Every structure is written in structure tokens, then in C-alpha cells.
Amino acid sequence: MGSVVVSLDAELGWGFHDVESLPTDRVESGRRGWSVMLDLFSEFEIPATWAVVGHLMLESCDGRHAEHPAPEGWFERERTEWADRADLRFAPDLVDALLSSEVDHEFASHSFSHVLFGRPETDRELAEAELRRSTEIASEWDQSIETFVYPRNDVGHRDVLADHGVRAYRGRSPTRDGVRGLFDSTFRDHSLLVQPVVDEYGLVNVPASLFLFGFEGPARTVAESIWEDPMVVQARRGIDEAVESDGIFHMWLHPNNLTHERDDHRMRAILAYLDRKRSNTDLAVETIGDIAQKVDVARSVDGQVTPIDGRTIGDD
């Protein structure tokens, strides 16, 4: 049986608080996109992995986080430029809407304050603080964290994840930031399927296949005026490949990618197609946690992994 996974990086302002030049349209679209995606998932009854920045689960804070070992100035924007922008710093209302959904979404972590785990300046102490704080806040919401999505897909400190009870993470896409060469893949047979692997820490890496907003700007406008939305075409292709090959197709996005109605139309078209395929074929829609559970069940006593789809699952 083929599987399709959808994961989201739910971050609001935290995805940009360390960026000097802010993409205003995306910063201001995070709340809107979050609500639109929840509505679309409910309409099509599609579960997804929502990786939420832990700070968004707070009601308030002093903007300093004195006990957090973050680099100097890390929280500066929160207490200066965004001091009166609670809508960018906190989102208990959106988290509640997510947890109240009738769809069985997976609640995952996107760190506490969007620290980049793979950077040299992110030492173990900082990585532990980010994960510990996010899991503590999640527990206050009666949520446990078993899946982690790295901010900006910057993988690092996997041992820290394992020490804190995380079972799985979204790994980097095998090629070209998840876009896989849009035009190249139109003419050549590049697979959009990914294979979960168990790393040396026992974590299940479920790599990304396709970033759904990797083809934007004027090029997108031109392409849509001549053909149709190229990312919808790619997503359909990945879904079809999962059906035909019994493999895993993993697409991802940020809620803040939905800045205009045409972005809503993109996601509606993709989810509607996924829903039709699920109804008419042997296709499952699963979360990262679901995939990790399959891999865990397949593990043998000696630490090897029995194939879950006819192919060998090995170590990194």
C-alpha cells in the first residue's frame, strides 16, 4: 500500500524573527494560512503532521527568557519591534483549534524558538533547552512530542532528540530542496518517493519529497498562464507514484506560504486529488508518526529493519 504524508512547519513570526529583511506578506499570512489549512484538512478528512514552535503555546512572556541559553540578542525582536505583536509571538487560540479538530492530526515539535540545530553556534546545551522547553509546554497541553521537524530543515543534535523521547524526524529531501528540479523532472524519470531509514540513534528519518511552495514569483505566474500550477502537477505526480509503487510521498509547507487565494486554490487542488485517489485506490494518508510506528513494528530483535514496502530499510 502506498502512503502520502503531509507535514507543516507552524511557526508564525518565529520563522522570521532572526531575519533582517522580513518577507512581510508571509509574516502577516501565518494566522490566515493556519486556519485555511485546518479547514481544508477537515473538509477532506486528511490528517497531517503539524510541527508547532513551542513558544506559540504560551499565553504571554517577558520577551527575555533569562534562563534560556540562547545567543545574545536572540529574543530581541520579540521585546522590541514585536513587543506589541502578540499575534506573531503567541497562538494558543490556533493551537487549540488544531487540537480540537475532528481530524486526527499529529502534534509535533518545531523547537521552542526556531533555533537552527545544524549551526555551529548551536551547542548541545542550546539544543537541549529548545527541546526540553517545547516538550514541557506541550505536556501542559496534554501533548507528548514524538516527532520533530527541524527549523529550516537544518538537521543536527539527533542524539538530543533521542534522549528526549523523540522517535522520528523529517529529514532533508534527497535532491534540490524538495523541488527536485521542476523542469528537469518533467522530462526525466526522477522518483518523488522517499524511504524511511533508522539512524544510529534509533530515530526514524522520514525524508521530505516535495516542498509545495518551491516554485513562486514571476515564473509561477507565467507557468500558470500557459499551463497549470506546476506544483499541483508535481504533487499529483508524487501521489500517483505512491499509488503505483506502494511507496511514500512526503509533501510539506508552512501555513504562511498561503499568502493569496491562488495559494489556497493550490492546496485545495492537491488535497482534493489526494482524497479522490485515496477513495479509488489502495492508498493511505499517514503522518510522520504513523510511518515511524510501522518502522518500529518492523524492527527485529537484532536491530535490523524488515522492509515495510518490499525494500530494505537500512541505517544512515
mmCIF file of C-alpha atoms in Angstrom:
data_model
loop_
_atom_site.group_PDB
_atom_site.id
_atom_site.type_symbol
_atom_site.label_atom_id
_atom_site.label_comp_id
_atom_site.label_asym_id
_atom_site.label_seq_id
_atom_site.Cartn_x
_atom_site.Cartn_y
_atom_site.Cartn_z
ATOM 1 C CA MET A 1 0.000 0.000 0.000
ATOM 2 C CA GLY A 2 1.308 3.426 -0.937
ATOM 3 C CA SER A 3 1.370 6.288 1.576
ATOM 4 C CA VAL A 4 1.182 10.058 1.364
ATOM 5 C CA VAL A 5 2.425 12.230 4.217
ATOM 6 C CA VAL A 6 1.730 15.949 4.641
ATOM 7 C CA SER A 7 3.725 17.952 7.190
ATOM 8 C CA LEU A 8 3.554 21.621 8.134
ATOM 9 C CA ASP A 9 6.001 23.963 9.858
ATOM 10 C CA ALA A 10 3.672 26.039 12.070
ATOM 11 C CA GLU A 11 5.757 28.977 13.272
ATOM 12 C CA LEU A 12 4.066 32.379 12.701
ATOM 13 C CA GLY A 13 6.605 35.118 13.441
ATOM 14 C CA TRP A 14 9.200 32.745 14.855
ATOM 15 C CA GLY A 15 10.133 31.563 11.394
ATOM 16 C CA PHE A 16 11.462 35.055 10.636
ATOM 17 C CA HIS A 17 12.396 36.704 13.945
ATOM 18 C CA ASP A 18 16.122 36.302 13.199
ATOM 19 C CA VAL A 19 15.850 37.569 9.615
ATOM 20 C CA GLU A 20 16.985 41.139 8.962
ATOM 21 C CA SER A 21 14.731 41.793 5.956
ATOM 22 C CA LEU A 22 11.277 40.424 6.684
ATOM 23 C CA PRO A 23 9.035 38.925 3.980
ATOM 24 C CA THR A 24 6.057 40.969 5.116
ATOM 25 C CA ASP A 25 3.447 39.075 3.121
ATOM 26 C CA ARG A 26 4.424 35.780 4.715
ATOM 27 C CA VAL A 27 4.849 37.189 8.225
ATOM 28 C CA GLU A 28 1.328 38.604 8.070
ATOM 29 C CA SER A 29 -0.184 35.472 6.477
ATOM 30 C CA GLY A 30 0.702 32.882 9.100
ATOM 31 C CA ARG A 31 -2.567 33.015 11.026
ATOM 32 C CA ARG A 32 -4.665 33.106 7.908
ATOM 33 C CA GLY A 33 -2.824 30.160 6.378
ATOM 34 C CA TRP A 34 -3.080 28.129 9.595
ATOM 35 C CA SER A 35 -6.863 28.490 9.620
ATOM 36 C CA VAL A 36 -7.213 27.818 5.895
ATOM 37 C CA MET A 37 -5.187 24.614 6.154
ATOM 38 C CA LEU A 38 -7.180 23.394 9.148
ATOM 39 C CA ASP A 39 -10.386 23.989 7.208
ATOM 40 C CA LEU A 40 -9.095 22.197 4.110
ATOM 41 C CA PHE A 41 -7.853 19.213 6.108
ATOM 42 C CA SER A 42 -11.238 18.991 7.823
ATOM 43 C CA GLU A 43 -13.106 19.245 4.541
ATOM 44 C CA PHE A 44 -11.170 16.358 3.006
ATOM 45 C CA GLU A 45 -10.596 14.495 6.307
ATOM 46 C CA ILE A 46 -6.842 14.421 5.765
ATOM 47 C CA PRO A 47 -4.537 14.062 8.793
ATOM 48 C CA ALA A 48 -1.210 15.881 8.793
ATOM 49 C CA THR A 49 1.857 16.296 10.967
ATOM 50 C CA TRP A 50 1.766 19.789 12.473
ATOM 51 C CA ALA A 51 5.173 20.805 13.795
ATOM 52 C CA VAL A 52 4.481 23.708 16.143
ATOM 53 C CA VAL A 53 7.000 26.188 17.583
ATOM 54 C CA GLY A 54 6.677 25.780 21.341
ATOM 55 C CA HIS A 55 6.618 29.491 22.138
ATOM 56 C CA LEU A 56 3.310 29.794 20.289
ATOM 57 C CA MET A 57 1.687 27.704 23.008
ATOM 58 C CA LEU A 58 2.406 30.349 25.641
ATOM 59 C CA GLU A 59 -0.179 32.943 26.690
ATOM 60 C CA SER A 60 2.481 35.549 27.467
ATOM 61 C CA CYS A 61 6.159 36.012 28.384
ATOM 62 C CA ASP A 62 8.649 38.734 29.342
ATOM 63 C CA GLY A 63 10.416 38.567 25.987
ATOM 64 C CA ARG A 64 13.747 37.870 27.656
ATOM 65 C CA HIS A 65 13.756 34.187 28.662
ATOM 66 C CA ALA A 66 16.674 34.744 31.008
ATOM 67 C CA GLU A 67 17.064 31.052 31.814
ATOM 68 C CA HIS A 68 17.279 30.078 28.153
ATOM 69 C CA PRO A 69 20.889 29.686 26.877
ATOM 70 C CA ALA A 70 20.142 31.401 23.569
ATOM 71 C CA PRO A 71 22.779 33.622 21.902
ATOM 72 C CA GLU A 72 22.739 37.277 22.885
ATOM 73 C CA GLY A 73 20.012 39.136 21.036
ATOM 74 C CA TRP A 74 18.126 36.010 20.009
ATOM 75 C CA PHE A 75 14.850 37.274 21.513
ATOM 76 C CA GLU A 76 15.476 40.942 20.738
ATOM 77 C CA ARG A 77 12.797 41.349 18.099
ATOM 78 C CA GLU A 78 10.229 39.812 20.433
ATOM 79 C CA ARG A 79 10.767 42.503 23.064
ATOM 80 C CA THR A 80 11.343 45.443 20.706
ATOM 81 C CA GLU A 81 9.827 45.578 17.230
ATOM 82 C CA TRP A 82 7.284 42.869 18.030
ATOM 83 C CA ALA A 83 6.615 43.844 21.631
ATOM 84 C CA ASP A 84 3.050 44.772 20.674
ATOM 85 C CA ARG A 85 2.618 41.953 18.148
ATOM 86 C CA ALA A 86 1.256 39.193 20.324
ATOM 87 C CA ASP A 87 -0.363 37.795 17.184
ATOM 88 C CA LEU A 88 3.092 36.875 15.856
ATOM 89 C CA ARG A 89 4.557 35.596 19.131
ATOM 90 C CA PHE A 90 1.687 33.652 20.685
ATOM 91 C CA ALA A 91 -1.019 31.413 19.260
ATOM 92 C CA PRO A 92 -2.844 29.432 21.970
ATOM 93 C CA ASP A 93 -6.051 30.032 20.016
ATOM 94 C CA LEU A 94 -4.616 28.399 16.884
ATOM 95 C CA VAL A 95 -3.092 25.545 18.868
ATOM 96 C CA ASP A 96 -6.468 24.952 20.498
ATOM 97 C CA ALA A 97 -8.139 24.923 17.075
ATOM 98 C CA LEU A 98 -5.603 22.343 15.908
ATOM 99 C CA LEU A 99 -6.079 20.099 18.923
ATOM 100 C CA SER A 100 -9.860 20.466 18.736
ATOM 101 C CA SER A 101 -10.021 19.335 15.117
ATOM 102 C CA GLU A 102 -12.051 16.216 14.414
ATOM 103 C CA VAL A 103 -9.215 15.093 12.132
ATOM 104 C CA ASP A 104 -6.562 13.035 13.917
ATOM 105 C CA HIS A 105 -3.577 15.290 13.252
ATOM 106 C CA GLU A 106 -0.164 14.531 14.707
ATOM 107 C CA PHE A 107 1.156 17.190 17.083
ATOM 108 C CA ALA A 108 4.915 17.550 16.614
ATOM 109 C CA SER A 109 7.657 19.947 17.681
ATOM 110 C CA HIS A 110 9.356 22.631 15.612
ATOM 111 C CA SER A 111 11.612 23.577 18.576
ATOM 112 C CA PHE A 112 10.839 26.266 21.160
ATOM 113 C CA SER A 113 12.037 29.394 19.343
ATOM 114 C CA HIS A 114 13.100 28.210 15.881
ATOM 115 C CA VAL A 115 16.773 27.678 16.695
ATOM 116 C CA LEU A 116 18.750 26.163 13.822
ATOM 117 C CA PHE A 117 20.076 22.882 15.194
ATOM 118 C CA GLY A 118 22.705 22.350 12.493
ATOM 119 C CA ARG A 119 24.527 25.650 13.001
ATOM 120 C CA PRO A 120 27.981 25.504 14.649
ATOM 121 C CA GLU A 121 26.879 28.045 17.274
ATOM 122 C CA THR A 122 24.017 25.784 18.377
ATOM 123 C CA ASP A 123 25.706 23.701 21.053
ATOM 124 C CA ARG A 124 24.218 20.780 22.915
ATOM 125 C CA GLU A 125 23.071 22.957 25.806
ATOM 126 C CA LEU A 126 21.025 25.158 23.483
ATOM 127 C CA ALA A 127 19.575 22.203 21.579
ATOM 128 C CA GLU A 128 18.558 20.539 24.844
ATOM 129 C CA ALA A 129 16.962 23.728 26.126
ATOM 130 C CA GLU A 130 14.944 24.152 22.928
ATOM 131 C CA LEU A 131 13.650 20.604 23.026
ATOM 132 C CA ARG A 132 13.112 20.483 26.775
ATOM 133 C CA ARG A 133 11.155 23.729 26.845
ATOM 134 C CA SER A 134 8.949 22.749 23.907
ATOM 135 C CA THR A 135 8.158 19.340 25.396
ATOM 136 C CA GLU A 136 7.401 20.887 28.804
ATOM 137 C CA ILE A 137 4.923 23.312 27.280
ATOM 138 C CA ALA A 138 3.380 20.560 25.168
ATOM 139 C CA SER A 139 2.836 18.455 28.286
ATOM 140 C CA GLU A 140 0.891 21.359 29.799
ATOM 141 C CA TRP A 141 -1.448 20.939 26.835
ATOM 142 C CA ASP A 142 -1.586 17.162 27.458
ATOM 143 C CA GLN A 143 0.529 16.534 24.376
ATOM 144 C CA SER A 144 3.639 14.378 24.050
ATOM 145 C CA ILE A 145 6.303 15.009 21.435
ATOM 146 C CA GLU A 146 7.413 12.013 19.387
ATOM 147 C CA THR A 147 8.156 13.738 16.055
ATOM 148 C CA PHE A 148 10.484 16.676 15.428
ATOM 149 C CA VAL A 149 10.756 18.901 12.371
ATOM 150 C CA TYR A 150 13.997 20.848 12.202
ATOM 151 C CA PRO A 151 13.702 24.617 11.664
ATOM 152 C CA ARG A 152 14.716 25.323 8.055
ATOM 153 C CA ASN A 153 15.444 21.604 7.745
ATOM 154 C CA ASP A 154 18.807 22.210 9.422
ATOM 155 C CA VAL A 155 19.441 18.770 10.902
ATOM 156 C CA GLY A 156 21.651 18.460 13.964
ATOM 157 C CA HIS A 157 21.903 17.108 17.516
ATOM 158 C CA ARG A 158 19.933 13.986 16.706
ATOM 159 C CA ASP A 159 21.274 12.431 19.902
ATOM 160 C CA VAL A 160 19.435 15.133 21.865
ATOM 161 C CA LEU A 161 16.185 14.190 20.151
ATOM 162 C CA ALA A 162 16.684 10.554 21.107
ATOM 163 C CA ASP A 163 17.498 11.477 24.718
ATOM 164 C CA HIS A 164 14.215 13.376 24.994
ATOM 165 C CA GLY A 165 11.976 10.582 23.720
ATOM 166 C CA VAL A 166 11.591 11.710 20.115
ATOM 167 C CA ARG A 167 11.017 8.793 17.753
ATOM 168 C CA ALA A 168 11.114 10.399 14.312
ATOM 169 C CA TYR A 169 12.063 13.491 12.359
ATOM 170 C CA ARG A 170 11.635 14.892 8.892
ATOM 171 C CA GLY A 171 14.918 14.554 7.086
ATOM 172 C CA ARG A 172 16.230 16.601 4.207
ATOM 173 C CA SER A 173 14.875 15.937 0.760
ATOM 174 C CA PRO A 174 17.298 13.757 -1.255
ATOM 175 C CA THR A 175 17.630 16.352 -4.003
ATOM 176 C CA ARG A 176 17.322 20.050 -4.600
ATOM 177 C CA ASP A 177 15.431 21.303 -1.541
ATOM 178 C CA GLY A 178 12.408 19.134 -2.264
ATOM 179 C CA VAL A 179 11.681 20.666 -5.643
ATOM 180 C CA ARG A 180 13.816 18.037 -7.401
ATOM 181 C CA GLY A 181 14.306 20.239 -10.403
ATOM 182 C CA LEU A 182 10.835 21.160 -11.583
ATOM 183 C CA PHE A 183 11.553 21.271 -15.288
ATOM 184 C CA ASP A 184 14.153 18.534 -15.121
ATOM 185 C CA SER A 185 11.682 16.121 -13.542
ATOM 186 C CA THR A 186 9.142 16.963 -16.229
ATOM 187 C CA PHE A 187 11.346 15.334 -18.830
ATOM 188 C CA ARG A 188 13.255 12.748 -16.819
ATOM 189 C CA ASP A 189 12.163 9.945 -14.595
ATOM 190 C CA HIS A 190 13.093 11.239 -11.124
ATOM 191 C CA SER A 191 11.207 9.463 -8.376
ATOM 192 C CA LEU A 192 9.351 11.593 -5.840
ATOM 193 C CA LEU A 193 9.192 8.732 -3.368
ATOM 194 C CA VAL A 194 11.281 8.602 -0.206
ATOM 195 C CA GLN A 195 12.432 5.801 2.020
ATOM 196 C CA PRO A 196 12.400 5.986 5.848
ATOM 197 C CA VAL A 197 15.668 4.980 7.477
ATOM 198 C CA VAL A 198 16.681 4.274 11.054
ATOM 199 C CA ASP A 199 19.733 6.256 12.107
ATOM 200 C CA GLU A 200 22.427 5.364 14.622
ATOM 201 C CA TYR A 201 20.367 6.869 17.453
ATOM 202 C CA GLY A 202 17.350 4.710 16.691
ATOM 203 C CA LEU A 203 15.401 7.630 15.231
ATOM 204 C CA VAL A 204 13.280 7.139 12.138
ATOM 205 C CA ASN A 205 14.159 9.641 9.430
ATOM 206 C CA VAL A 206 11.179 10.256 7.139
ATOM 207 C CA PRO A 207 12.673 12.478 4.407
ATOM 208 C CA ALA A 208 10.740 15.148 2.583
ATOM 209 C CA SER A 209 9.796 14.613 -1.053
ATOM 210 C CA LEU A 210 8.428 17.943 -2.206
ATOM 211 C CA PHE A 211 8.155 21.473 -0.814
ATOM 212 C CA LEU A 212 4.826 22.663 -2.144
ATOM 213 C CA PHE A 213 5.881 26.304 -2.489
ATOM 214 C CA GLY A 214 9.254 25.867 -4.137
ATOM 215 C CA PHE A 215 8.258 27.467 -7.448
ATOM 216 C CA GLU A 216 6.999 31.001 -6.901
ATOM 217 C CA GLY A 217 7.270 34.551 -8.197
ATOM 218 C CA PRO A 218 7.047 35.604 -11.848
ATOM 219 C CA ALA A 219 7.992 32.127 -13.097
ATOM 220 C CA ARG A 220 4.941 30.657 -11.374
ATOM 221 C CA THR A 221 2.685 33.337 -12.846
ATOM 222 C CA VAL A 222 3.951 32.665 -16.360
ATOM 223 C CA ALA A 223 3.670 28.898 -15.977
ATOM 224 C CA GLU A 224 0.104 29.111 -14.647
ATOM 225 C CA SER A 225 -0.923 31.390 -17.503
ATOM 226 C CA ILE A 226 0.337 28.890 -20.087
ATOM 227 C CA TRP A 227 -0.269 25.510 -18.445
ATOM 228 C CA GLU A 228 -1.477 24.961 -14.887
ATOM 229 C CA ASP A 229 0.037 25.333 -11.458
ATOM 230 C CA PRO A 230 3.365 23.426 -11.731
ATOM 231 C CA MET A 231 3.346 22.403 -8.078
ATOM 232 C CA VAL A 232 -0.101 20.863 -8.395
ATOM 233 C CA VAL A 233 1.232 18.869 -11.334
ATOM 234 C CA GLN A 234 4.209 17.719 -9.263
ATOM 235 C CA ALA A 235 2.055 16.807 -6.285
ATOM 236 C CA ARG A 236 -0.300 14.763 -8.442
ATOM 237 C CA ARG A 237 2.691 13.007 -9.920
ATOM 238 C CA GLY A 238 4.014 12.120 -6.472
ATOM 239 C CA ILE A 239 0.624 10.859 -5.336
ATOM 240 C CA ASP A 240 0.282 8.739 -8.463
ATOM 241 C CA GLU A 241 3.746 7.313 -7.956
ATOM 242 C CA ALA A 242 2.891 6.343 -4.382
ATOM 243 C CA VAL A 243 -0.191 4.525 -5.637
ATOM 244 C CA GLU A 244 1.657 2.708 -8.412
ATOM 245 C CA SER A 245 4.795 1.800 -6.458
ATOM 246 C CA ASP A 246 3.463 1.279 -2.935
ATOM 247 C CA GLY A 247 5.969 3.887 -1.772
ATOM 248 C CA ILE A 248 5.925 7.034 0.386
ATOM 249 C CA PHE A 249 5.388 10.527 -0.979
ATOM 250 C CA HIS A 250 6.015 13.260 1.617
ATOM 251 C CA MET A 251 4.995 16.842 0.823
ATOM 252 C CA TRP A 252 5.391 19.804 3.152
ATOM 253 C CA LEU A 253 4.678 23.503 3.546
ATOM 254 C CA HIS A 254 4.344 26.371 6.011
ATOM 255 C CA PRO A 255 0.913 27.817 6.755
ATOM 256 C CA ASN A 256 2.468 31.205 5.987
ATOM 257 C CA ASN A 257 3.024 30.098 2.393
ATOM 258 C CA LEU A 258 -0.672 30.748 1.804
ATOM 259 C CA THR A 259 -0.436 34.470 1.156
ATOM 260 C CA HIS A 260 -3.095 34.785 -1.562
ATOM 261 C CA GLU A 261 -6.220 32.993 -2.733
ATOM 262 C CA ARG A 262 -4.301 31.291 -5.513
ATOM 263 C CA ASP A 263 -2.261 29.546 -2.813
ATOM 264 C CA ASP A 264 -5.491 28.325 -1.248
ATOM 265 C CA HIS A 265 -6.542 27.039 -4.681
ATOM 266 C CA ARG A 266 -3.236 25.167 -4.980
ATOM 267 C CA MET A 267 -3.738 23.378 -1.695
ATOM 268 C CA ARG A 268 -7.408 22.637 -2.396
ATOM 269 C CA ALA A 269 -6.494 21.106 -5.763
ATOM 270 C CA ILE A 270 -3.777 18.934 -4.216
ATOM 271 C CA LEU A 271 -5.883 17.723 -1.284
ATOM 272 C CA ALA A 272 -8.928 17.093 -3.474
ATOM 273 C CA TYR A 273 -6.800 14.943 -5.779
ATOM 274 C CA LEU A 274 -5.325 13.102 -2.809
ATOM 275 C CA ASP A 275 -8.796 12.460 -1.440
ATOM 276 C CA ARG A 276 -10.004 11.055 -4.783
ATOM 277 C CA LYS A 277 -7.008 8.773 -5.078
ATOM 278 C CA ARG A 278 -7.444 7.550 -1.517
ATOM 279 C CA SER A 279 -11.085 6.753 -2.251
ATOM 280 C CA ASN A 280 -10.424 4.899 -5.503
ATOM 281 C CA THR A 281 -7.110 3.146 -4.872
ATOM 282 C CA ASP A 282 -5.160 1.327 -2.207
ATOM 283 C CA LEU A 283 -3.577 4.497 -0.785
ATOM 284 C CA ALA A 284 -3.113 5.582 2.829
ATOM 285 C CA VAL A 285 -2.753 9.133 4.122
ATOM 286 C CA GLU A 286 -0.450 8.972 7.132
ATOM 287 C CA THR A 287 1.583 11.149 9.467
ATOM 288 C CA ILE A 288 5.307 11.028 10.135
ATOM 289 C CA GLY A 289 4.447 9.285 13.392
ATOM 290 C CA ASP A 290 2.419 6.650 11.556
ATOM 291 C CA ILE A 291 5.380 5.861 9.315
ATOM 292 C CA ALA A 292 7.706 5.672 12.321
ATOM 293 C CA GLN A 293 5.305 3.303 14.040
ATOM 294 C CA LYS A 294 5.391 0.989 11.030
ATOM 295 C CA VAL A 295 9.165 1.006 11.039
ATOM 296 C CA ASP A 296 9.292 0.354 14.787
ATOM 297 C CA VAL A 297 6.949 -2.593 14.442
ATOM 298 C CA ALA A 298 9.096 -3.963 11.623
ATOM 299 C CA ARG A 299 12.332 -3.812 13.600
ATOM 300 C CA SER A 300 13.728 -7.191 14.513
ATOM 301 C CA VAL A 301 15.469 -8.106 17.739
ATOM 302 C CA ASP A 302 18.947 -7.591 16.292
ATOM 303 C CA GLY A 303 18.206 -4.013 15.325
ATOM 304 C CA GLN A 304 17.709 -4.572 11.625
ATOM 305 C CA VAL A 305 14.528 -3.478 9.932
ATOM 306 C CA THR A 306 12.217 -5.644 7.915
ATOM 307 C CA PRO A 307 11.020 -3.923 4.741
ATOM 308 C CA ILE A 308 7.598 -2.302 5.123
ATOM 309 C CA ASP A 309 7.075 -1.889 1.398
ATOM 310 C CA GLY A 310 9.228 -4.536 -0.225
ATOM 311 C CA ARG A 311 12.506 -2.619 0.028
ATOM 312 C CA THR A 312 15.269 -2.748 2.608
ATOM 313 C CA ILE A 313 15.312 -0.079 5.301
ATOM 314 C CA GLY A 314 18.872 0.440 6.492
ATOM 315 C CA ASP A 315 20.863 2.715 8.749
ATOM 316 C CA ASP A 316 22.233 6.119 7.802
#
